[in-house]
mmCIF file of C-alpha atoms and ligand atoms in Angstrom:
data_model
loop_
_atom_site.group_PDB
_atom_site.id
_atom_site.type_symbol
_atom_site.label_atom_id
_atom_site.label_comp_id
_atom_site.label_asym_id
_atom_site.label_seq_id
_atom_site.Cartn_x
_atom_site.Cartn_y
_atom_site.Cartn_z
ATOM 1 C CA UNK A 128 186.961 261.030 273.165
ATOM 2 C CA UNK A 129 190.594 261.250 274.334
ATOM 3 C CA UNK A 130 191.763 263.844 276.809
ATOM 4 C CA UNK A 131 193.801 266.788 275.561
ATOM 5 C CA UNK A 132 196.975 265.915 277.464
ATOM 6 C CA UNK A 133 198.305 263.720 280.245
ATOM 7 C CA UNK A 134 201.487 263.524 282.272
ATOM 8 C CA UNK A 135 203.051 260.580 284.088
ATOM 9 C CA UNK A 136 206.052 259.854 286.297
ATOM 10 C CA UNK A 137 208.059 256.630 286.300
ATOM 11 C CA UNK A 138 210.757 255.873 288.850
ATOM 12 C CA UNK A 139 214.376 254.897 288.431
ATOM 13 C CA UNK A 140 215.186 251.311 289.327
ATOM 14 C CA UNK A 141 217.994 249.188 290.705
ATOM 15 C CA UNK A 142 218.143 245.905 288.811
ATOM 16 C CA UNK A 143 219.805 242.649 289.855
ATOM 17 C CA UNK A 144 220.177 243.442 293.572
ATOM 18 C CA UNK A 145 223.604 241.845 293.324
ATOM 19 C CA UNK A 146 222.960 238.124 293.105
ATOM 20 C CA UNK A 147 219.639 238.283 291.211
ATOM 21 C CA UNK A 148 220.982 238.949 287.722
ATOM 22 C CA UNK A 149 218.083 239.769 285.361
ATOM 23 C CA UNK A 150 215.515 238.412 287.852
ATOM 24 C CA UNK A 151 215.287 240.977 290.668
ATOM 25 C CA UNK A 152 214.759 244.728 290.677
ATOM 26 C CA UNK A 153 213.362 247.510 292.812
ATOM 27 C CA UNK A 154 211.836 250.937 292.268
ATOM 28 C CA UNK A 155 213.336 254.066 293.827
ATOM 29 C CA UNK A 156 211.334 256.943 295.269
ATOM 30 C CA UNK A 157 213.559 259.278 293.291
ATOM 31 C CA UNK A 158 214.784 260.151 290.758
ATOM 32 C CA UNK A 159 212.383 259.415 287.906
ATOM 33 C CA UNK A 160 211.374 260.572 284.433
ATOM 34 C CA UNK A 161 208.273 262.584 283.540
ATOM 35 C CA UNK A 162 206.475 262.339 280.224
ATOM 36 C CA UNK A 163 203.738 264.675 279.000
ATOM 37 C CA UNK A 164 201.705 263.613 275.988
ATOM 38 C CA UNK A 165 199.388 265.806 273.963
ATOM 39 C CA UNK A 166 196.750 264.321 271.748
ATOM 40 C CA UNK A 167 197.109 264.997 268.031
ATOM 41 C CA UNK A 168 194.906 263.997 265.120
ATOM 42 C CA UNK A 169 197.759 262.582 263.026
ATOM 43 C CA UNK A 170 198.642 258.945 263.772
ATOM 44 C CA UNK A 171 201.706 257.845 265.739
ATOM 45 C CA UNK A 172 203.943 259.291 268.432
ATOM 46 C CA UNK A 173 206.406 262.102 267.807
ATOM 47 C CA UNK A 174 208.841 263.913 270.093
ATOM 48 C CA UNK A 175 208.100 267.569 270.700
ATOM 49 C CA UNK A 176 210.911 268.117 273.171
ATOM 50 C CA UNK A 177 213.359 266.326 275.458
ATOM 51 C CA UNK A 178 214.748 268.187 278.454
ATOM 52 C CA UNK A 179 217.672 267.032 280.543
ATOM 53 C CA UNK A 180 219.414 264.640 278.137
ATOM 54 C CA UNK A 181 222.052 267.060 276.907
ATOM 55 C CA UNK A 182 220.830 266.434 273.358
ATOM 56 C CA UNK A 183 221.967 262.795 273.496
ATOM 57 C CA UNK A 184 218.702 260.883 273.070
ATOM 58 C CA UNK A 185 217.378 260.098 269.591
ATOM 59 C CA UNK A 186 214.399 262.184 268.445
ATOM 60 C CA UNK A 187 213.622 259.625 265.729
ATOM 61 C CA UNK A 188 210.313 257.957 266.796
ATOM 62 C CA UNK A 189 211.632 254.571 265.722
ATOM 63 C CA UNK A 190 214.658 254.831 267.992
ATOM 64 C CA UNK A 191 213.322 256.732 270.984
ATOM 65 C CA UNK A 192 212.291 254.430 273.847
ATOM 66 C CA UNK A 193 209.397 256.690 274.953
ATOM 67 C CA UNK A 194 208.050 256.971 271.390
ATOM 68 C CA UNK A 195 208.278 253.227 270.799
ATOM 69 C CA UNK A 196 206.370 252.499 274.028
ATOM 70 C CA UNK A 197 203.792 255.189 273.188
ATOM 71 C CA UNK A 198 203.279 253.751 269.702
ATOM 72 C CA UNK A 199 202.881 250.306 271.159
ATOM 73 C CA UNK A 200 200.105 251.523 273.502
ATOM 74 C CA UNK A 201 198.380 253.362 270.625
ATOM 75 C CA UNK A 202 198.486 250.156 268.592
ATOM 76 C CA UNK A 203 197.105 248.066 271.469
ATOM 77 C CA UNK A 204 194.279 250.564 271.913
ATOM 78 C CA UNK A 205 193.597 250.474 268.182
ATOM 79 C CA UNK A 206 193.335 254.249 267.896
ATOM 80 C CA UNK A 207 194.065 256.096 264.661
ATOM 81 C CA UNK A 208 195.180 259.380 266.256
ATOM 82 C CA UNK A 209 198.566 260.022 267.867
ATOM 83 C CA UNK A 210 200.522 261.856 270.547
ATOM 84 C CA UNK A 211 203.203 264.512 270.805
ATOM 85 C CA UNK A 212 205.649 263.717 273.611
ATOM 86 C CA UNK A 213 207.635 265.986 275.910
ATOM 87 C CA UNK A 214 210.163 263.981 277.920
ATOM 88 C CA UNK A 215 211.678 265.437 281.080
ATOM 89 C CA UNK A 216 214.756 263.332 281.817
ATOM 90 C CA UNK A 217 215.813 263.309 285.416
ATOM 91 C CA UNK A 218 217.882 260.145 285.129
ATOM 92 C CA UNK A 219 221.426 260.049 283.840
ATOM 93 C CA UNK A 220 221.757 257.981 280.635
ATOM 94 C CA UNK A 221 223.537 254.619 280.613
ATOM 95 C CA UNK A 222 224.005 254.836 284.361
ATOM 96 C CA UNK A 223 222.499 251.590 285.660
ATOM 97 C CA UNK A 224 219.365 253.258 287.011
ATOM 98 C CA UNK A 225 216.971 252.064 284.334
ATOM 99 C CA UNK A 226 216.898 255.303 282.383
ATOM 100 C CA UNK A 227 215.443 253.892 279.161
ATOM 101 C CA UNK A 228 212.905 251.833 281.116
ATOM 102 C CA UNK A 229 211.700 254.868 283.100
ATOM 103 C CA UNK A 230 211.123 256.847 279.887
ATOM 104 C CA UNK A 231 209.279 253.948 278.250
ATOM 105 C CA UNK A 232 207.114 253.336 281.319
ATOM 106 C CA UNK A 233 206.254 257.014 281.833
ATOM 107 C CA UNK A 234 205.279 257.306 278.149
ATOM 108 C CA UNK A 235 203.114 254.175 278.210
ATOM 109 C CA UNK A 236 201.336 255.261 281.391
ATOM 110 C CA UNK A 237 200.793 258.803 280.057
ATOM 111 C CA UNK A 238 199.313 257.588 276.746
ATOM 112 C CA UNK A 239 197.025 255.199 278.604
ATOM 113 C CA UNK A 240 195.878 258.081 280.825
ATOM 114 C CA UNK A 241 195.225 260.224 277.762
ATOM 115 C CA UNK A 242 192.653 257.682 276.649
ATOM 116 C CA UNK A 243 191.041 257.276 280.094
ATOM 117 C CA UNK A 244 193.206 254.416 281.421
ATOM 118 C CA UNK A 245 191.607 251.497 279.564
ATOM 119 C CA UNK A 246 194.627 249.270 280.243
ATOM 120 C CA UNK A 247 195.773 248.066 283.665
ATOM 121 C CA UNK A 248 199.410 248.509 284.673
ATOM 122 C CA UNK A 249 200.243 244.841 283.944
ATOM 123 C CA UNK A 250 198.584 245.215 280.545
ATOM 124 C CA UNK A 251 201.029 248.045 279.774
ATOM 125 C CA UNK A 252 204.036 245.772 280.297
ATOM 126 C CA UNK A 253 204.450 244.633 276.648
ATOM 127 C CA UNK A 254 204.489 248.255 275.423
ATOM 128 C CA UNK A 255 207.105 249.199 278.031
ATOM 129 C CA UNK A 256 209.210 246.207 277.035
ATOM 130 C CA UNK A 257 208.995 247.210 273.373
ATOM 131 C CA UNK A 258 210.465 250.602 274.307
ATOM 132 C CA UNK A 259 213.157 249.109 276.553
ATOM 133 C CA UNK A 260 214.142 246.532 273.912
ATOM 134 C CA UNK A 261 215.186 249.281 271.523
ATOM 135 C CA UNK A 262 217.920 250.395 273.911
ATOM 136 C CA UNK A 263 218.965 247.656 276.285
ATOM 137 C CA UNK A 264 217.263 244.414 275.316
ATOM 138 C CA UNK A 265 213.990 242.657 275.960
ATOM 139 C CA UNK A 266 214.226 242.125 279.711
ATOM 140 C CA UNK A 267 211.931 243.330 282.461
ATOM 141 C CA UNK A 268 214.120 243.860 285.503
ATOM 142 C CA UNK A 269 213.922 247.653 285.136
ATOM 143 C CA UNK A 270 210.564 247.964 283.405
ATOM 144 C CA UNK A 271 208.835 245.649 285.913
ATOM 145 C CA UNK A 272 209.637 247.584 289.104
ATOM 146 C CA UNK A 273 209.317 250.985 287.379
ATOM 147 C CA UNK A 274 205.811 250.110 286.213
ATOM 148 C CA UNK A 275 204.599 248.156 289.231
ATOM 149 C CA UNK A 276 206.697 249.535 292.089
ATOM 150 C CA UNK A 277 208.312 247.816 295.073
ATOM 151 C CA UNK A 278 210.637 244.857 294.695
ATOM 152 C CA UNK A 279 209.899 242.562 291.788
ATOM 153 C CA UNK A 280 210.967 239.032 290.964
ATOM 154 C CA UNK A 281 211.040 238.585 287.198
ATOM 155 C CA UNK A 282 210.820 235.080 285.819
ATOM 156 C CA UNK A 283 209.895 236.022 282.253
ATOM 157 C CA UNK A 284 208.517 238.866 280.196
ATOM 158 C CA UNK A 285 204.772 238.362 280.549
ATOM 159 C CA UNK A 286 202.901 240.086 283.355
ATOM 160 C CA UNK A 287 202.126 236.801 285.145
ATOM 161 C CA UNK A 288 205.884 236.213 285.360
ATOM 162 C CA UNK A 289 206.497 239.393 287.352
ATOM 163 C CA UNK A 290 205.931 238.906 291.054
ATOM 164 C CA UNK A 291 205.777 241.696 293.611
ATOM 165 C CA UNK A 292 207.712 240.802 296.766
ATOM 166 C CA UNK A 293 207.086 242.546 300.095
ATOM 167 C CA UNK A 294 208.966 245.794 300.685
ATOM 168 C CA UNK A 295 210.770 245.555 304.033
ATOM 169 C CA UNK A 296 210.534 248.542 306.326
ATOM 170 C CA UNK A 297 213.836 250.085 307.236
ATOM 171 C CA UNK A 298 215.749 249.831 303.945
ATOM 172 C CA UNK A 299 217.584 253.062 303.080
ATOM 173 C CA UNK A 300 219.646 253.267 299.918
ATOM 174 C CA UNK A 301 222.668 255.389 299.080
ATOM 175 C CA UNK A 302 223.581 255.695 295.413
ATOM 176 C CA UNK A 303 226.514 257.180 293.616
ATOM 177 C CA UNK A 304 226.763 257.616 289.863
ATOM 178 C CA UNK A 305 230.229 258.448 288.519
ATOM 179 C CA UNK A 306 230.284 260.425 285.321
ATOM 180 C CA UNK A 307 231.285 257.518 283.084
ATOM 181 C CA UNK A 308 228.849 255.908 280.676
ATOM 182 C CA UNK A 309 228.634 252.115 280.786
ATOM 183 C CA UNK A 310 226.226 251.060 278.039
ATOM 184 C CA UNK A 311 224.245 247.966 279.031
ATOM 185 C CA UNK A 312 225.251 246.165 275.829
ATOM 186 C CA UNK A 313 228.940 246.591 276.694
ATOM 187 C CA UNK A 314 228.409 245.451 280.274
ATOM 188 C CA UNK A 315 226.584 242.354 279.012
ATOM 189 C CA UNK A 316 229.266 241.562 276.412
ATOM 190 C CA UNK A 317 231.845 240.973 279.174
ATOM 191 C CA UNK A 318 229.741 238.335 280.955
ATOM 192 C CA UNK A 319 230.718 234.658 280.812
ATOM 193 C CA UNK A 320 228.749 232.511 278.364
ATOM 194 C CA UNK A 321 229.067 229.472 280.624
ATOM 195 C CA UNK A 322 228.887 229.155 284.408
ATOM 196 C CA UNK A 323 230.393 226.285 286.372
ATOM 197 C CA UNK A 324 228.267 224.129 288.628
ATOM 198 C CA UNK A 325 229.908 225.326 291.849
ATOM 199 C CA UNK A 326 229.099 228.984 291.020
ATOM 200 C CA UNK A 327 225.579 228.077 289.929
ATOM 201 C CA UNK A 328 224.873 226.414 293.272
ATOM 202 C CA UNK A 329 226.360 229.348 295.218
ATOM 203 C CA UNK A 330 224.425 231.944 293.207
ATOM 204 C CA UNK A 331 221.047 230.180 293.351
ATOM 205 C CA UNK A 332 221.539 229.650 297.089
ATOM 206 C CA UNK A 333 222.265 233.348 297.543
ATOM 207 C CA UNK A 334 219.171 234.371 295.555
ATOM 208 C CA UNK A 335 217.034 232.069 297.690
ATOM 209 C CA UNK A 336 218.504 233.555 300.870
ATOM 210 C CA UNK A 337 217.928 237.072 299.534
ATOM 211 C CA UNK A 338 214.247 236.394 298.853
ATOM 212 C CA UNK A 339 213.941 234.848 302.317
ATOM 213 C CA UNK A 340 215.566 237.935 303.894
ATOM 214 C CA UNK A 341 213.179 240.190 301.977
ATOM 215 C CA UNK A 342 210.186 238.245 303.305
ATOM 216 C CA UNK A 343 211.536 238.374 306.863
ATOM 217 C CA UNK A 344 212.419 242.100 306.550
ATOM 218 C CA UNK A 345 215.974 241.225 307.593
ATOM 219 C CA UNK A 346 217.809 244.278 306.254
ATOM 220 C CA UNK A 347 221.254 243.222 307.461
ATOM 221 C CA UNK A 348 220.767 239.739 306.010
ATOM 222 C CA UNK A 349 219.598 241.022 302.647
ATOM 223 C CA UNK A 350 222.476 243.494 302.363
ATOM 224 C CA UNK A 351 225.001 240.787 303.191
ATOM 225 C CA UNK A 352 223.684 238.240 300.720
ATOM 226 C CA UNK A 353 223.199 240.783 297.900
ATOM 227 C CA UNK A 354 226.978 241.177 297.886
ATOM 228 C CA UNK A 355 227.663 237.477 297.351
ATOM 229 C CA UNK A 356 227.432 237.591 293.555
ATOM 230 C CA UNK A 357 230.179 235.269 292.329
ATOM 231 C CA UNK A 358 229.356 235.501 288.600
ATOM 232 C CA UNK A 359 228.331 238.954 287.368
ATOM 233 C CA UNK A 360 230.242 241.410 289.569
ATOM 234 C CA UNK A 361 233.628 239.723 289.069
ATOM 235 C CA UNK A 362 233.146 239.932 285.284
ATOM 236 C CA UNK A 363 232.071 243.580 285.339
ATOM 237 C CA UNK A 364 234.147 245.025 288.163
ATOM 238 C CA UNK A 365 236.770 246.491 285.817
ATOM 239 C CA UNK A 366 234.082 248.675 284.181
ATOM 240 C CA UNK A 367 233.165 250.302 287.529
ATOM 241 C CA UNK A 368 235.723 252.893 288.556
ATOM 242 C CA UNK A 369 236.882 252.614 292.181
ATOM 243 C CA UNK A 370 234.424 249.842 293.052
ATOM 244 C CA UNK A 371 236.565 248.441 295.874
ATOM 245 C CA UNK A 372 237.354 251.848 297.337
ATOM 246 C CA UNK A 373 233.721 252.995 297.202
ATOM 247 C CA UNK A 374 232.566 249.783 298.882
ATOM 248 C CA UNK A 375 235.133 250.254 301.651
ATOM 249 C CA UNK A 376 234.160 253.912 302.134
ATOM 250 C CA UNK A 377 230.457 253.046 302.205
ATOM 251 C CA UNK A 378 231.019 250.399 304.864
ATOM 252 C CA UNK A 379 233.190 252.669 306.978
ATOM 253 C CA UNK A 380 230.299 255.162 306.913
ATOM 254 C CA UNK A 381 227.862 252.489 308.083
ATOM 255 C CA UNK A 382 226.522 250.737 304.956
ATOM 256 C CA UNK A 383 225.611 247.083 305.343
ATOM 257 C CA UNK A 384 226.410 246.097 301.758
ATOM 258 C CA UNK A 385 227.035 247.522 298.290
ATOM 259 C CA UNK A 386 226.254 246.258 294.801
ATOM 260 C CA UNK A 387 226.458 247.449 291.216
ATOM 261 C CA UNK A 388 223.106 248.948 290.223
ATOM 262 C CA UNK A 389 221.947 247.204 287.040
ATOM 263 C CA UNK A 390 224.726 247.154 284.494
ATOM 264 C CA UNK A 391 226.493 250.042 286.304
ATOM 265 C CA UNK A 392 228.293 252.324 286.800
ATOM 266 C CA UNK A 393 225.943 253.466 289.601
ATOM 267 C CA UNK A 394 226.757 251.771 292.884
ATOM 268 C CA UNK A 395 224.004 251.134 295.417
ATOM 269 C CA UNK A 396 224.675 250.763 299.143
ATOM 270 C CA UNK A 397 222.105 249.329 301.534
ATOM 271 C CA UNK A 398 221.677 250.930 304.953
ATOM 272 C CA UNK A 399 219.206 250.557 307.790
ATOM 273 C CA UNK A 400 218.987 254.202 308.810
ATOM 274 C CA UNK A 401 218.232 257.388 306.889
ATOM 275 C CA UNK A 402 220.961 259.531 308.431
ATOM 276 C CA UNK A 403 223.478 256.767 307.783
ATOM 277 C CA UNK A 404 222.398 256.560 304.134
ATOM 278 C CA UNK A 405 223.041 260.303 303.788
ATOM 279 C CA UNK A 406 226.524 259.906 305.260
ATOM 280 C CA UNK A 407 227.221 256.878 303.074
ATOM 281 C CA UNK A 408 226.201 258.775 299.928
ATOM 282 C CA UNK A 409 228.613 261.596 300.851
ATOM 283 C CA UNK A 410 231.407 259.127 301.648
ATOM 284 C CA UNK A 411 230.974 257.379 298.304
ATOM 285 C CA UNK A 412 231.017 260.658 296.414
ATOM 286 C CA UNK A 413 234.144 261.683 298.284
ATOM 287 C CA UNK A 414 236.031 258.716 296.804
ATOM 288 C CA UNK A 415 235.357 260.024 293.307
ATOM 289 C CA UNK A 416 236.072 263.630 294.327
ATOM 290 C CA UNK A 417 239.511 262.555 295.545
ATOM 291 C CA UNK A 418 240.431 261.214 292.107
ATOM 292 C CA UNK A 419 238.795 264.000 290.127
ATOM 293 C CA UNK A 420 235.852 261.977 288.784
ATOM 294 C CA UNK A 421 232.567 263.892 288.700
ATOM 295 C CA UNK A 422 229.733 262.006 290.385
ATOM 296 C CA UNK A 423 226.216 262.406 291.685
ATOM 297 C CA UNK A 424 225.242 260.970 295.049
ATOM 298 C CA UNK A 425 221.712 260.391 296.298
ATOM 299 C CA UNK A 426 220.002 258.767 299.218
ATOM 300 C CA UNK A 427 216.502 257.472 298.825
ATOM 301 C CA UNK A 428 214.181 254.588 299.660
ATOM 302 C CA UNK A 429 212.312 251.851 297.843
ATOM 303 C CA UNK A 430 209.159 253.179 296.157
ATOM 304 C CA UNK A 431 206.226 250.980 297.020
ATOM 305 C CA UNK A 432 204.264 252.489 294.144
ATOM 306 C CA UNK A 433 205.464 252.371 290.562
ATOM 307 C CA UNK A 434 204.623 254.759 287.755
ATOM 308 C CA UNK A 435 201.939 257.316 288.449
ATOM 309 C CA UNK A 436 199.650 259.565 286.452
ATOM 310 C CA UNK A 437 200.443 263.121 287.537
ATOM 311 C CA UNK A 438 197.746 265.012 285.685
ATOM 312 C CA UNK A 439 195.170 264.696 282.949
ATOM 313 C CA UNK A 440 193.691 267.698 281.132
ATOM 314 C CA UNK A 441 190.419 267.139 279.367
ATOM 315 C CA UNK A 442 189.408 269.208 276.370
ATOM 316 C CA UNK A 443 187.635 271.805 278.501
ATOM 317 C CA UNK A 444 190.608 272.420 280.830
ATOM 318 C CA UNK A 445 192.796 275.428 280.094
HETATM 319 N N1 LIG B 597 219.961 243.135 284.412
HETATM 320 C C1 LIG B 597 220.632 243.943 283.440
HETATM 321 C C2 LIG B 597 222.106 243.709 283.460
HETATM 322 C C3 LIG B 597 220.480 245.396 283.699
HETATM 323 O O1 LIG B 597 222.662 243.625 284.543
HETATM 324 O O2 LIG B 597 222.685 243.637 282.391
HETATM 325 C C4 LIG B 597 219.151 245.880 283.417
HETATM 326 O O3 LIG B 597 219.164 246.897 282.480
#
């Protein structure tokens, strides 16, 4: 017998970590999306309400990332009933913070909780990927860390190809999201189809050094090497307003490095102190303020835990 309703949270994510295009990502403590699902006797997932998207997200169950993920879990569970979804968006859309992934993950985790959590988190991965694929392609560098937490190395799309790396103490992140939408598809269309051997060697070396720095909890080292992306950032830089100026301002305020978060336009600075990360966030926002671009700045940390069930109401609960 399913529960009456369930609610789950899934965190925003920073994909790529500079040099690790499509293969590295991390979960943030905040922000994140919340999804509440209510059991209904009719089959399939439908949207009851979406808050916080400014009316921009599709309500059509076949196009909505949360609905697609929910339907995928229902199908895996082989149940004939359905769910009504309320999505509370706390992530800006098309911002490089894994917005579609967070909604898909929160929906999958909530539906699983509704039915008593029969599936493990790794078993929910395919459903989350189904939801993510509808919006930004079948890749797991946002879905993986949002679902599983921490820093993840993604070498494929099955759960045994997603590897949790250690989370170093002492990493503080400052993020700024200018009010310009950069759809992932557009940011992928500008990437080179071919990479020369020299760049391939430099990039793979940088990824290896980044993973080594993560294992040694070398925050300065990881921030430095994250910035050494010689393939993706140069191709995308023109889509990120004031990238150079924001990087300079972040460093003047004490940041150790700055990268594009996912496909952008959010920029993510790495710091080794909380107070510094607060100052860096303000300094980054100030660059946009000076040129009249609206932006949102945050400072946060890496979330060791991924998506979480917030509450489950059984049929007897009010
Ligand atoms: N790794 C992806 C990209 C972003 O940079 O295009 C994840 O949505």
